Short mmCIF file of N, CA, C and O in Angstrom, two decimals:
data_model
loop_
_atom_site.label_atom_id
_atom_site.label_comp_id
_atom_site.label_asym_id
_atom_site.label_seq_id
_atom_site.Cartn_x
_atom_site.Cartn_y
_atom_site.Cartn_z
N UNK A 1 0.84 -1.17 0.00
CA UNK A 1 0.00 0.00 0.00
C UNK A 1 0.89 1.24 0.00
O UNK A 1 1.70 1.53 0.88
N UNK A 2 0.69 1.76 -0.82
CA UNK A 2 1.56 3.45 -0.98
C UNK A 2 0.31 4.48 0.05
O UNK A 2 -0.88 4.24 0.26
N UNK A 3 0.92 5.31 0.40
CA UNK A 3 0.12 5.90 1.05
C UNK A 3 0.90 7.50 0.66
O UNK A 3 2.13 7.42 0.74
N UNK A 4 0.51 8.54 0.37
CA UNK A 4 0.84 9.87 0.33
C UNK A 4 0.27 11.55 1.21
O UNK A 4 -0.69 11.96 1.87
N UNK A 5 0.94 11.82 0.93
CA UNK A 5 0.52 13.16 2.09
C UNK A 5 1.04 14.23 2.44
O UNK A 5 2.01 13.96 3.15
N UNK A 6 0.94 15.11 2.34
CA UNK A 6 1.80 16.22 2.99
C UNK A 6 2.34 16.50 4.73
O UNK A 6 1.61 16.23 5.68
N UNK A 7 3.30 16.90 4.83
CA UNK A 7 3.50 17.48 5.71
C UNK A 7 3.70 18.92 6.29
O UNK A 7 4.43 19.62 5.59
N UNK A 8 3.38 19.31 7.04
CA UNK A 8 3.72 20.85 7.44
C UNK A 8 4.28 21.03 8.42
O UNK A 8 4.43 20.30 9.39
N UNK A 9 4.70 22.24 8.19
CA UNK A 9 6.01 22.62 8.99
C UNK A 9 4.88 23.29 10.73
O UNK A 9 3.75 23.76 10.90
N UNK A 10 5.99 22.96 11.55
CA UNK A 10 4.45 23.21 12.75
C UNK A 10 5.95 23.76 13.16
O UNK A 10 6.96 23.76 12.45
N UNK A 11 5.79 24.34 14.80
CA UNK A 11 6.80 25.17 15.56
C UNK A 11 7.40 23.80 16.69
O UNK A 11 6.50 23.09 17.14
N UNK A 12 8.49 23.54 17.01
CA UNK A 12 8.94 22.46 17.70
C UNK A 12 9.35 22.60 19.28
O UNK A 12 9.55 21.78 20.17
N UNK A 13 9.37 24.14 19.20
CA UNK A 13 9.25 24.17 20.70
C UNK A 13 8.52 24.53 21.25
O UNK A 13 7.90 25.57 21.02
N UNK A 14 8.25 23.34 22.66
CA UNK A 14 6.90 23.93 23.64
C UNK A 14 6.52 25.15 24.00
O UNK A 14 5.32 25.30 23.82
N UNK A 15 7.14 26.23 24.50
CA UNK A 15 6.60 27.33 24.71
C UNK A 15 5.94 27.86 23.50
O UNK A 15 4.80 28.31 23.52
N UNK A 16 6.65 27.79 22.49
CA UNK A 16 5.48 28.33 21.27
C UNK A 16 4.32 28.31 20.59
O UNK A 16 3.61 29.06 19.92
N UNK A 17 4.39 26.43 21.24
CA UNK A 17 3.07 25.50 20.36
C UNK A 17 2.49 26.07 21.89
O UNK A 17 1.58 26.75 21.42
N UNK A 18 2.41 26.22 22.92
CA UNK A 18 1.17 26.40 24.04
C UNK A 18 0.87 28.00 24.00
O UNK A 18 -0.17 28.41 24.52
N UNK A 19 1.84 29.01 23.32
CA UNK A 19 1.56 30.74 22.57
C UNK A 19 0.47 30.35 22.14
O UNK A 19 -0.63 30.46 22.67
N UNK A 20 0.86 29.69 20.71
CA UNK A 20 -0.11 29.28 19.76
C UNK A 20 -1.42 28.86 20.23
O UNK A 20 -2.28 28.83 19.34
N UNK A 21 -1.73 28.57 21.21
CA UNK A 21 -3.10 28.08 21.87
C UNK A 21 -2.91 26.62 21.85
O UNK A 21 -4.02 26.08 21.73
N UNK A 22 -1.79 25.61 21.92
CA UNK A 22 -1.64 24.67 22.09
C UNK A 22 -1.33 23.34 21.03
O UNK A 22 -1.00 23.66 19.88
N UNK A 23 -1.37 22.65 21.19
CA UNK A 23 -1.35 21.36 20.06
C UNK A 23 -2.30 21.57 19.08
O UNK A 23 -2.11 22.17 18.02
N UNK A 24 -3.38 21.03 19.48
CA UNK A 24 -4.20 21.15 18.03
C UNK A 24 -4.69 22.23 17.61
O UNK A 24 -5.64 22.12 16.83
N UNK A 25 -4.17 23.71 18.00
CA UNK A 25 -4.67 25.03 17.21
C UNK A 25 -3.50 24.60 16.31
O UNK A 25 -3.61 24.49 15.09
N UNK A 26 -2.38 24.36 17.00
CA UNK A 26 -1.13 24.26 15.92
C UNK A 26 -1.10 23.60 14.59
O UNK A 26 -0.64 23.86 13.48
N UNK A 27 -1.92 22.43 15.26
CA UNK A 27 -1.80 21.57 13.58
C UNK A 27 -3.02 21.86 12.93
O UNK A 27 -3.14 21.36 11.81
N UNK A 28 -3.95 22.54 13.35
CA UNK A 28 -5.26 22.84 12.72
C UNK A 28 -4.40 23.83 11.91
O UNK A 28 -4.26 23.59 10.71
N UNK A 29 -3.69 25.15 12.55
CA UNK A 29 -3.40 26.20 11.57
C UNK A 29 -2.53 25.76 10.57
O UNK A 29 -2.65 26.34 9.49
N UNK A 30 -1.69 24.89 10.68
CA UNK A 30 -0.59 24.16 9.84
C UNK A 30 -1.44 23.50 8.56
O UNK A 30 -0.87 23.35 7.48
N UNK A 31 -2.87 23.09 8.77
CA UNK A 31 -3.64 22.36 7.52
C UNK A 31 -4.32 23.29 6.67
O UNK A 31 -4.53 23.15 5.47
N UNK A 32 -4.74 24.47 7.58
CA UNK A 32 -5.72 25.33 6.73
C UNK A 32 -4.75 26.22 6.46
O UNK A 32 -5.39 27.02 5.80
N UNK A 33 -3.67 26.63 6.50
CA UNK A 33 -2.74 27.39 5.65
C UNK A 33 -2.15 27.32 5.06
O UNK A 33 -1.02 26.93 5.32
N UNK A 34 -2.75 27.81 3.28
CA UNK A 34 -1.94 27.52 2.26
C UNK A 34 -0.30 28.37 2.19
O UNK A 34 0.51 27.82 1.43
N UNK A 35 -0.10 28.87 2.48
CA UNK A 35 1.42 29.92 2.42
C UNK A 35 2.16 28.70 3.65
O UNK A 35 3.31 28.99 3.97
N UNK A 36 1.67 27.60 4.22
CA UNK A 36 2.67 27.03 5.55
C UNK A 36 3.79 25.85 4.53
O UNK A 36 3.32 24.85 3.97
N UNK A 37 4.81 26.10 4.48
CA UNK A 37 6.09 25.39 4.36
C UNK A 37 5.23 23.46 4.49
O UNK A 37 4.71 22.95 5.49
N UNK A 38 5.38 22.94 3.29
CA UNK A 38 4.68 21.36 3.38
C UNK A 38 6.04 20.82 2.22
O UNK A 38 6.53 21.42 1.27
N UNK A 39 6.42 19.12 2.94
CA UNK A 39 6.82 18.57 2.20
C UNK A 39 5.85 17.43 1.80
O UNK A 39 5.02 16.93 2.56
N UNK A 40 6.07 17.09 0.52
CA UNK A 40 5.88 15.50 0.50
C UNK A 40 5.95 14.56 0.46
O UNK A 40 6.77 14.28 -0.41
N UNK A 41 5.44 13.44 1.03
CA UNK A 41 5.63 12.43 1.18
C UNK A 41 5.27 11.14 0.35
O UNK A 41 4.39 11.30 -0.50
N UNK A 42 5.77 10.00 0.47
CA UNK A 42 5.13 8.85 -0.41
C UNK A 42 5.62 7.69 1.02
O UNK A 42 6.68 7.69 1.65
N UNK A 43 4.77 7.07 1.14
CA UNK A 43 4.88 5.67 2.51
C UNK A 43 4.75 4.43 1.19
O UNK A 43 4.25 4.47 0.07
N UNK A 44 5.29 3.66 1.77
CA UNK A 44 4.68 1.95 1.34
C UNK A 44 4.28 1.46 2.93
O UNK A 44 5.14 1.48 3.81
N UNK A 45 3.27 1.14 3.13
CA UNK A 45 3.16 0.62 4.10
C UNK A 45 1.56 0.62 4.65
O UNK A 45 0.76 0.84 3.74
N UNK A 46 0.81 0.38 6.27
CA UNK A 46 -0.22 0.49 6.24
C UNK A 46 -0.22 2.16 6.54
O UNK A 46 0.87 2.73 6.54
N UNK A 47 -0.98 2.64 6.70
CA UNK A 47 -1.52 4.10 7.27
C UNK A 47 -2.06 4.08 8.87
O UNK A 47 -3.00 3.43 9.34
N UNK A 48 -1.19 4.97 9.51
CA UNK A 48 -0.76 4.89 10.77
C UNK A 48 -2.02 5.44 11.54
O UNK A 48 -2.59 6.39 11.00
N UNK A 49 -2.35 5.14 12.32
CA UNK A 49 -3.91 5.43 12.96
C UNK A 49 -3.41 7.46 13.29
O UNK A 49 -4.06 8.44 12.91
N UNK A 50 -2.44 7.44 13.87
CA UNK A 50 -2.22 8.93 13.69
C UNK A 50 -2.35 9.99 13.24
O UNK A 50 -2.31 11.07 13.82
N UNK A 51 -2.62 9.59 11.38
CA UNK A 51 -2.50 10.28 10.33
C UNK A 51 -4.12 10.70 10.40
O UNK A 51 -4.32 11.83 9.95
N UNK A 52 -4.98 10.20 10.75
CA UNK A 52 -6.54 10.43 11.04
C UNK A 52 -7.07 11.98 11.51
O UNK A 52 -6.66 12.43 12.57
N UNK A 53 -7.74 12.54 10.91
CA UNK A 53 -8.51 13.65 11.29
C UNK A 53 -6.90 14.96 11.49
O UNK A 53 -6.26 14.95 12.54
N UNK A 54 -6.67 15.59 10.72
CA UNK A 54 -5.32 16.48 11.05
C UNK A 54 -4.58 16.34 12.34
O UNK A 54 -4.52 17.25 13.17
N UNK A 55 -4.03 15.22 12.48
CA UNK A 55 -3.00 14.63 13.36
C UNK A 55 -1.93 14.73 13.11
O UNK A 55 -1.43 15.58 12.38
N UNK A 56 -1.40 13.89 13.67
CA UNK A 56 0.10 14.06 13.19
C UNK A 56 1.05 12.95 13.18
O UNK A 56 0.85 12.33 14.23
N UNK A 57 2.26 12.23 12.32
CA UNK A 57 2.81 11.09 12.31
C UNK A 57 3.98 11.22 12.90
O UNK A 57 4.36 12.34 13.27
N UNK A 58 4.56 10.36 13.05
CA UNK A 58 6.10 10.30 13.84
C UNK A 58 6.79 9.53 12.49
O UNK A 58 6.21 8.54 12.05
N UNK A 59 7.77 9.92 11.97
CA UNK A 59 8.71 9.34 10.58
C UNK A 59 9.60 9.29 11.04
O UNK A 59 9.95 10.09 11.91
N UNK A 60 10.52 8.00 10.51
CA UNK A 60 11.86 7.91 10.47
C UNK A 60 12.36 8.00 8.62
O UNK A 60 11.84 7.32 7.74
N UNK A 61 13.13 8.70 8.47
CA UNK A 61 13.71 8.60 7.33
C UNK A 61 15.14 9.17 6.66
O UNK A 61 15.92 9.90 7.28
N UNK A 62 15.32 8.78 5.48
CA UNK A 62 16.64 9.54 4.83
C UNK A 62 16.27 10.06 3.99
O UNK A 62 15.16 9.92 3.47
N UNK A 63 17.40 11.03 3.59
CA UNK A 63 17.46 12.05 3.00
C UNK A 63 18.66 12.02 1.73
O UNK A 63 19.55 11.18 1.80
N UNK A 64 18.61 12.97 0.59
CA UNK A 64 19.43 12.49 -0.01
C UNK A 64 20.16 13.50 -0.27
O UNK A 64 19.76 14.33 0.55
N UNK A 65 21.40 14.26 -1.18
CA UNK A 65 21.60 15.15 -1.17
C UNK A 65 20.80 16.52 -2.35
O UNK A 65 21.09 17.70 -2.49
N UNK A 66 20.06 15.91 -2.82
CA UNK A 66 19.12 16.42 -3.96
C UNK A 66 17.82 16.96 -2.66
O UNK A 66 17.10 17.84 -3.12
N UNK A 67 17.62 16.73 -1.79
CA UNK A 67 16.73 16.65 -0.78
C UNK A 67 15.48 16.41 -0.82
O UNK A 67 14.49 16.94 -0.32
N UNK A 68 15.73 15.23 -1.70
CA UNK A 68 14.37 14.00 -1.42
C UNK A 68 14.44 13.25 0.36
O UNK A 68 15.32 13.17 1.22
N UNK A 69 12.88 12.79 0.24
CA UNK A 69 12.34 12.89 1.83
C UNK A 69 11.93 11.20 1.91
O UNK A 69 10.85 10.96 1.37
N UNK A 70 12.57 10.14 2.43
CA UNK A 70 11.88 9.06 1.94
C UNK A 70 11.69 8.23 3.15
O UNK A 70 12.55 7.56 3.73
N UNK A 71 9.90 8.42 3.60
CA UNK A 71 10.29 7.86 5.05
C UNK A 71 10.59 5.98 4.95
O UNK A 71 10.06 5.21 4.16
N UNK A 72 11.54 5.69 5.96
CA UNK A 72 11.43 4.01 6.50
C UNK A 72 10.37 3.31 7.02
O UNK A 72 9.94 2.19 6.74
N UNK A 73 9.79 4.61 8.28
CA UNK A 73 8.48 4.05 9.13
C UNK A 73 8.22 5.41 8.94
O UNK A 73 8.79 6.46 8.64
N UNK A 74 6.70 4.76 9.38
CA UNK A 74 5.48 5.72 9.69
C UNK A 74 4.80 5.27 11.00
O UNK A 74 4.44 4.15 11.36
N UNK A 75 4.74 6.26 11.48
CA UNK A 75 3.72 5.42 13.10
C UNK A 75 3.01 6.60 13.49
O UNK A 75 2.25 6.56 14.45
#
């Protein structure tokens, strides 16, 4: 199963994401904003219960020097 998707760029440190009004204002504003920094992605694998309703995944992956994004896992 290929699975695809974007990602967006969200803020990584705590004091900012709880500014922001917390976790999920963060990733809510990260989906409904078209101007927010998104890479994409391509999975082989199942689709991680995470990825559900604007959530968010945990990736492991490499990188190349062209800076393709190719995750290993998805969870």
């Amino acid at each position: 199963m290929t699975l695809s998707f974007a990602v967006a760029q969200v803020p990584g440190d705590n004091a900012t994401v709880a500014a922001e009004g917390g976790l999920a204002a963060v990733l809510h504003a990260a989906v409904i904003d078209p101007k927010r920094a998104r890479l994409s992605v391509s999975y082989n694998g199942p689709k991680p219960d995470l990825l559900n309703n604007e959530a968010q995944a945990i990736m492991t992956a490499t990188s190349t020097r062209t800076g393709s994004f190719t995750p290993t896992n998805c969870f």
